[in-house]
């Protein structure tokens, strides 16, 4: 079967750094994506890793290890507006397979 | 550019009714897809298309039909609505089907 595992909820303090992990087991793999979704909104793209290593985009970074079937999203200098759900998703031959999402709660 | 648009935003149906959810994009993307999202869950792929005239099934295709007669439009048809199809439906598009996908605002469907 195909599955992605990520924590259901993470709590952090404003200004801090938080890491959201994702492990996956899929029949095909082209890359790992991360999306942000605010309550009532649509998913918005954050990052994509096709190769091993770290990708940095402003305050957000994403890491992939294909050999470990593992990736993470790192959010730095947390702001209250980062309170949202974060999803990892595997590109598997034109199909995106999604994790159940991690709800990020930020406290002032 | 309007991006990806979806209509309607909200819809209530009775069991057994049929309807079409509309999706359009103006970015000339070849790849389009339909997802459903149930509370507390990730998105699940219903159907996708890699270009006009080409469609394929995703993870949860039963009860839904799609067609892709133009690059811009990708409607989703519910054949005979069931309460289990109560969900939020998102349409998305991308250049190649890999990497970044752009999502529409969603259609919130309730089947009574």
PDB file of N, CA and C in Angstrom, chain A residues 2 30 33 35 37 39-45 48 87 91 93-101, chain B residues 31 35 37 40-43 45 48 50 57-59 90 96-101 103-105 108:
ATOM      1  N   UNK A   2       0.195   2.390  -0.079  1.00  0.00           N
ATOM      2  CA  UNK A   2       0.891   3.668  -0.082  1.00  0.00           C
ATOM      3  C   UNK A   2       0.482   4.427   1.163  1.00  0.00           C
ATOM      4  N   UNK A  30       8.691  10.359  -7.364  1.00  0.00           N
ATOM      5  CA  UNK A  30       9.370  11.352  -8.194  1.00  0.00           C
ATOM      6  C   UNK A  30       9.810  12.552  -7.377  1.00  0.00           C
ATOM      7  N   UNK A  33       6.533  16.971  -1.957  1.00  0.00           N
ATOM      8  CA  UNK A  33       6.050  18.352  -1.901  1.00  0.00           C
ATOM      9  C   UNK A  33       5.531  18.673  -0.510  1.00  0.00           C
ATOM     10  N   UNK A  35       2.754  21.493   1.334  1.00  0.00           N
ATOM     11  CA  UNK A  35       1.706  22.486   1.121  1.00  0.00           C
ATOM     12  C   UNK A  35       1.246  23.016   2.466  1.00  0.00           C
ATOM     13  N   UNK A  37      -2.063  24.895   4.377  1.00  0.00           N
ATOM     14  CA  UNK A  37      -3.495  25.126   4.231  1.00  0.00           C
ATOM     15  C   UNK A  37      -4.032  25.785   5.499  1.00  0.00           C
ATOM     16  N   UNK A  39      -7.238  27.258   7.709  1.00  0.00           N
ATOM     17  CA  UNK A  39      -8.617  26.790   7.909  1.00  0.00           C
ATOM     18  C   UNK A  39      -9.550  27.422   6.891  1.00  0.00           C
ATOM     19  N   UNK A  40     -10.310  26.571   6.196  1.00  0.00           N
ATOM     20  CA  UNK A  40     -11.276  27.073   5.228  1.00  0.00           C
ATOM     21  C   UNK A  40     -10.678  27.470   3.897  1.00  0.00           C
ATOM     22  N   UNK A  41      -9.359  27.320   3.760  1.00  0.00           N
ATOM     23  CA  UNK A  41      -8.710  27.748   2.522  1.00  0.00           C
ATOM     24  C   UNK A  41      -8.255  26.595   1.665  1.00  0.00           C
ATOM     25  N   UNK A  42      -7.644  26.930   0.553  1.00  0.00           N
ATOM     26  CA  UNK A  42      -7.095  25.938  -0.355  1.00  0.00           C
ATOM     27  C   UNK A  42      -5.625  25.696  -0.032  1.00  0.00           C
ATOM     28  N   UNK A  43      -5.107  24.517  -0.369  1.00  0.00           N
ATOM     29  CA  UNK A  43      -3.666  24.288  -0.186  1.00  0.00           C
ATOM     30  C   UNK A  43      -2.851  25.236  -1.061  1.00  0.00           C
ATOM     31  N   UNK A  44      -1.741  25.713  -0.520  1.00  0.00           N
ATOM     32  CA  UNK A  44      -0.807  26.509  -1.306  1.00  0.00           C
ATOM     33  C   UNK A  44       0.565  25.852  -1.236  1.00  0.00           C
ATOM     34  N   UNK A  45       1.234  25.850  -2.369  1.00  0.00           N
ATOM     35  CA  UNK A  45       2.516  25.179  -2.505  1.00  0.00           C
ATOM     36  C   UNK A  45       3.607  25.889  -1.728  1.00  0.00           C
ATOM     37  N   UNK A  48       9.313  21.754  -3.064  1.00  0.00           N
ATOM     38  CA  UNK A  48       9.363  20.455  -3.744  1.00  0.00           C
ATOM     39  C   UNK A  48      10.805  19.968  -3.752  1.00  0.00           C
ATOM     40  N   UNK A  87       0.961  19.864   4.900  1.00  0.00           N
ATOM     41  CA  UNK A  87       0.827  18.536   4.314  1.00  0.00           C
ATOM     42  C   UNK A  87       2.077  18.182   3.517  1.00  0.00           C
ATOM     43  N   UNK A  91       4.879  12.757  -5.052  1.00  0.00           N
ATOM     44  CA  UNK A  91       4.638  12.669  -6.485  1.00  0.00           C
ATOM     45  C   UNK A  91       4.873  11.219  -6.917  1.00  0.00           C
ATOM     46  N   UNK A  93       4.104   9.231 -10.140  1.00  0.00           N
ATOM     47  CA  UNK A  93       3.647   9.017 -11.508  1.00  0.00           C
ATOM     48  C   UNK A  93       2.336   9.747 -11.802  1.00  0.00           C
ATOM     49  N   UNK A  94       2.370  11.066 -11.738  1.00  0.00           N
ATOM     50  CA  UNK A  94       1.247  11.960 -12.025  1.00  0.00           C
ATOM     51  C   UNK A  94       0.163  11.940 -10.952  1.00  0.00           C
ATOM     52  N   UNK A  95       0.391  11.215  -9.879  1.00  0.00           N
ATOM     53  CA  UNK A  95      -0.576  11.227  -8.789  1.00  0.00           C
ATOM     54  C   UNK A  95       0.096  11.736  -7.531  1.00  0.00           C
ATOM     55  N   UNK A  96      -0.547  12.715  -6.881  1.00  0.00           N
ATOM     56  CA  UNK A  96      -0.051  13.197  -5.600  1.00  0.00           C
ATOM     57  C   UNK A  96      -0.724  12.397  -4.496  1.00  0.00           C
ATOM     58  N   UNK A  97       0.094  11.735  -3.664  1.00  0.00           N
ATOM     59  CA  UNK A  97      -0.409  10.994  -2.512  1.00  0.00           C
ATOM     60  C   UNK A  97      -0.133  11.846  -1.279  1.00  0.00           C
ATOM     61  N   UNK A  98      -1.168  12.165  -0.505  1.00  0.00           N
ATOM     62  CA  UNK A  98      -1.061  13.146   0.582  1.00  0.00           C
ATOM     63  C   UNK A  98      -1.031  12.492   1.951  1.00  0.00           C
ATOM     64  N   UNK A  99      -0.261  13.099   2.850  1.00  0.00           N
ATOM     65  CA  UNK A  99      -0.354  12.768   4.256  1.00  0.00           C
ATOM     66  C   UNK A  99      -1.606  13.393   4.851  1.00  0.00           C
ATOM     67  N   UNK A 100      -1.902  13.046   6.099  1.00  0.00           N
ATOM     68  CA  UNK A 100      -3.121  13.534   6.750  1.00  0.00           C
ATOM     69  C   UNK A 100      -2.973  14.955   7.279  1.00  0.00           C
ATOM     70  N   UNK A 101      -1.751  15.467   7.275  1.00  0.00           N
ATOM     71  CA  UNK A 101      -1.539  16.858   7.673  1.00  0.00           C
ATOM     72  C   UNK A 101      -1.099  17.017   9.112  1.00  0.00           C
TER      73      UNK A 101
ATOM     74  N   UNK B  31      -1.684  19.715 -17.107  1.00  0.00           N
ATOM     75  CA  UNK B  31      -2.123  18.777 -16.070  1.00  0.00           C
ATOM     76  C   UNK B  31      -3.199  19.422 -15.196  1.00  0.00           C
ATOM     77  N   UNK B  35      -9.506  16.645  -6.421  1.00  0.00           N
ATOM     78  CA  UNK B  35      -9.303  16.022  -5.132  1.00  0.00           C
ATOM     79  C   UNK B  35     -10.555  16.213  -4.277  1.00  0.00           C
ATOM     80  N   UNK B  37     -11.420  16.410   0.009  1.00  0.00           N
ATOM     81  CA  UNK B  37     -10.810  16.502   1.333  1.00  0.00           C
ATOM     82  C   UNK B  37     -11.903  16.368   2.372  1.00  0.00           C
ATOM     83  N   UNK B  40     -10.197  16.662   8.720  1.00  0.00           N
ATOM     84  CA  UNK B  40      -9.044  16.101   9.399  1.00  0.00           C
ATOM     85  C   UNK B  40      -8.192  15.188   8.556  1.00  0.00           C
ATOM     86  N   UNK B  41      -8.386  15.232   7.262  1.00  0.00           N
ATOM     87  CA  UNK B  41      -7.630  14.333   6.392  1.00  0.00           C
ATOM     88  C   UNK B  41      -6.913  15.101   5.301  1.00  0.00           C
ATOM     89  N   UNK B  42      -5.986  14.399   4.679  1.00  0.00           N
ATOM     90  CA  UNK B  42      -5.343  14.970   3.509  1.00  0.00           C
ATOM     91  C   UNK B  42      -6.238  14.855   2.290  1.00  0.00           C
ATOM     92  N   UNK B  43      -5.736  15.352   1.171  1.00  0.00           N
ATOM     93  CA  UNK B  43      -6.499  15.302  -0.062  1.00  0.00           C
ATOM     94  C   UNK B  43      -6.371  13.914  -0.710  1.00  0.00           C
ATOM     95  N   UNK B  45      -6.950  11.945  -4.418  1.00  0.00           N
ATOM     96  CA  UNK B  45      -7.096  12.192  -5.841  1.00  0.00           C
ATOM     97  C   UNK B  45      -8.268  11.396  -6.408  1.00  0.00           C
ATOM     98  N   UNK B  48      -7.586  12.629 -12.818  1.00  0.00           N
ATOM     99  CA  UNK B  48      -6.637  13.604 -13.311  1.00  0.00           C
ATOM    100  C   UNK B  48      -6.547  13.530 -14.825  1.00  0.00           C
ATOM    101  N   UNK B  50      -3.725  14.599 -18.112  1.00  0.00           N
ATOM    102  CA  UNK B  50      -2.400  15.097 -18.517  1.00  0.00           C
ATOM    103  C   UNK B  50      -2.481  15.924 -19.793  1.00  0.00           C
ATOM    104  N   UNK B  57      -7.951   7.638 -13.781  1.00  0.00           N
ATOM    105  CA  UNK B  57      -8.497   7.542 -12.439  1.00  0.00           C
ATOM    106  C   UNK B  57      -7.417   7.736 -11.403  1.00  0.00           C
ATOM    107  N   UNK B  58      -7.846   8.331 -10.277  1.00  0.00           N
ATOM    108  CA  UNK B  58      -6.962   8.448  -9.137  1.00  0.00           C
ATOM    109  C   UNK B  58      -7.294   7.404  -8.091  1.00  0.00           C
ATOM    110  N   UNK B  59      -7.165   7.818  -6.851  1.00  0.00           N
ATOM    111  CA  UNK B  59      -7.327   6.906  -5.722  1.00  0.00           C
ATOM    112  C   UNK B  59      -8.783   6.558  -5.435  1.00  0.00           C
ATOM    113  N   UNK B  90     -11.495  20.067  -4.396  1.00  0.00           N
ATOM    114  CA  UNK B  90     -10.511  21.001  -4.928  1.00  0.00           C
ATOM    115  C   UNK B  90     -10.082  20.561  -6.316  1.00  0.00           C
ATOM    116  N   UNK B  96       3.282  20.235 -15.442  1.00  0.00           N
ATOM    117  CA  UNK B  96       3.704  18.891 -15.863  1.00  0.00           C
ATOM    118  C   UNK B  96       3.106  17.766 -15.053  1.00  0.00           C
ATOM    119  N   UNK B  97       2.433  18.067 -13.972  1.00  0.00           N
ATOM    120  CA  UNK B  97       1.934  17.012 -13.110  1.00  0.00           C
ATOM    121  C   UNK B  97       2.896  16.662 -12.002  1.00  0.00           C
ATOM    122  N   UNK B  98       4.076  17.271 -12.031  1.00  0.00           N
ATOM    123  CA  UNK B  98       5.039  17.051 -10.955  1.00  0.00           C
ATOM    124  C   UNK B  98       5.424  18.399 -10.366  1.00  0.00           C
ATOM    125  N   UNK B  99       5.678  18.390  -9.066  1.00  0.00           N
ATOM    126  CA  UNK B  99       6.049  19.649  -8.447  1.00  0.00           C
ATOM    127  C   UNK B  99       4.844  20.503  -8.125  1.00  0.00           C
ATOM    128  N   UNK B 100       5.011  21.802  -8.281  1.00  0.00           N
ATOM    129  CA  UNK B 100       4.018  22.771  -7.842  1.00  0.00           C
ATOM    130  C   UNK B 100       2.676  22.584  -8.523  1.00  0.00           C
ATOM    131  N   UNK B 101       1.626  22.490  -7.716  1.00  0.00           N
ATOM    132  CA  UNK B 101       0.265  22.508  -8.235  1.00  0.00           C
ATOM    133  C   UNK B 101      -0.463  23.733  -7.682  1.00  0.00           C
ATOM    134  N   UNK B 103      -4.070  25.454  -6.764  1.00  0.00           N
ATOM    135  CA  UNK B 103      -5.381  24.986  -6.378  1.00  0.00           C
ATOM    136  C   UNK B 103      -6.440  26.071  -6.536  1.00  0.00           C
ATOM    137  N   UNK B 104      -7.646  25.629  -6.882  1.00  0.00           N
ATOM    138  CA  UNK B 104      -8.794  26.506  -6.849  1.00  0.00           C
ATOM    139  C   UNK B 104      -9.284  26.659  -5.417  1.00  0.00           C
ATOM    140  N   UNK B 105     -10.275  27.539  -5.198  1.00  0.00           N
ATOM    141  CA  UNK B 105     -10.740  27.840  -3.832  1.00  0.00           C
ATOM    142  C   UNK B 105     -11.582  26.736  -3.208  1.00  0.00           C
ATOM    143  N   UNK B 108     -17.656  23.363  -1.518  1.00  0.00           N
ATOM    144  CA  UNK B 108     -18.112  22.643  -0.326  1.00  0.00           C
ATOM    145  C   UNK B 108     -19.456  22.017  -0.634  1.00  0.00           C
TER     146      UNK B 108
END
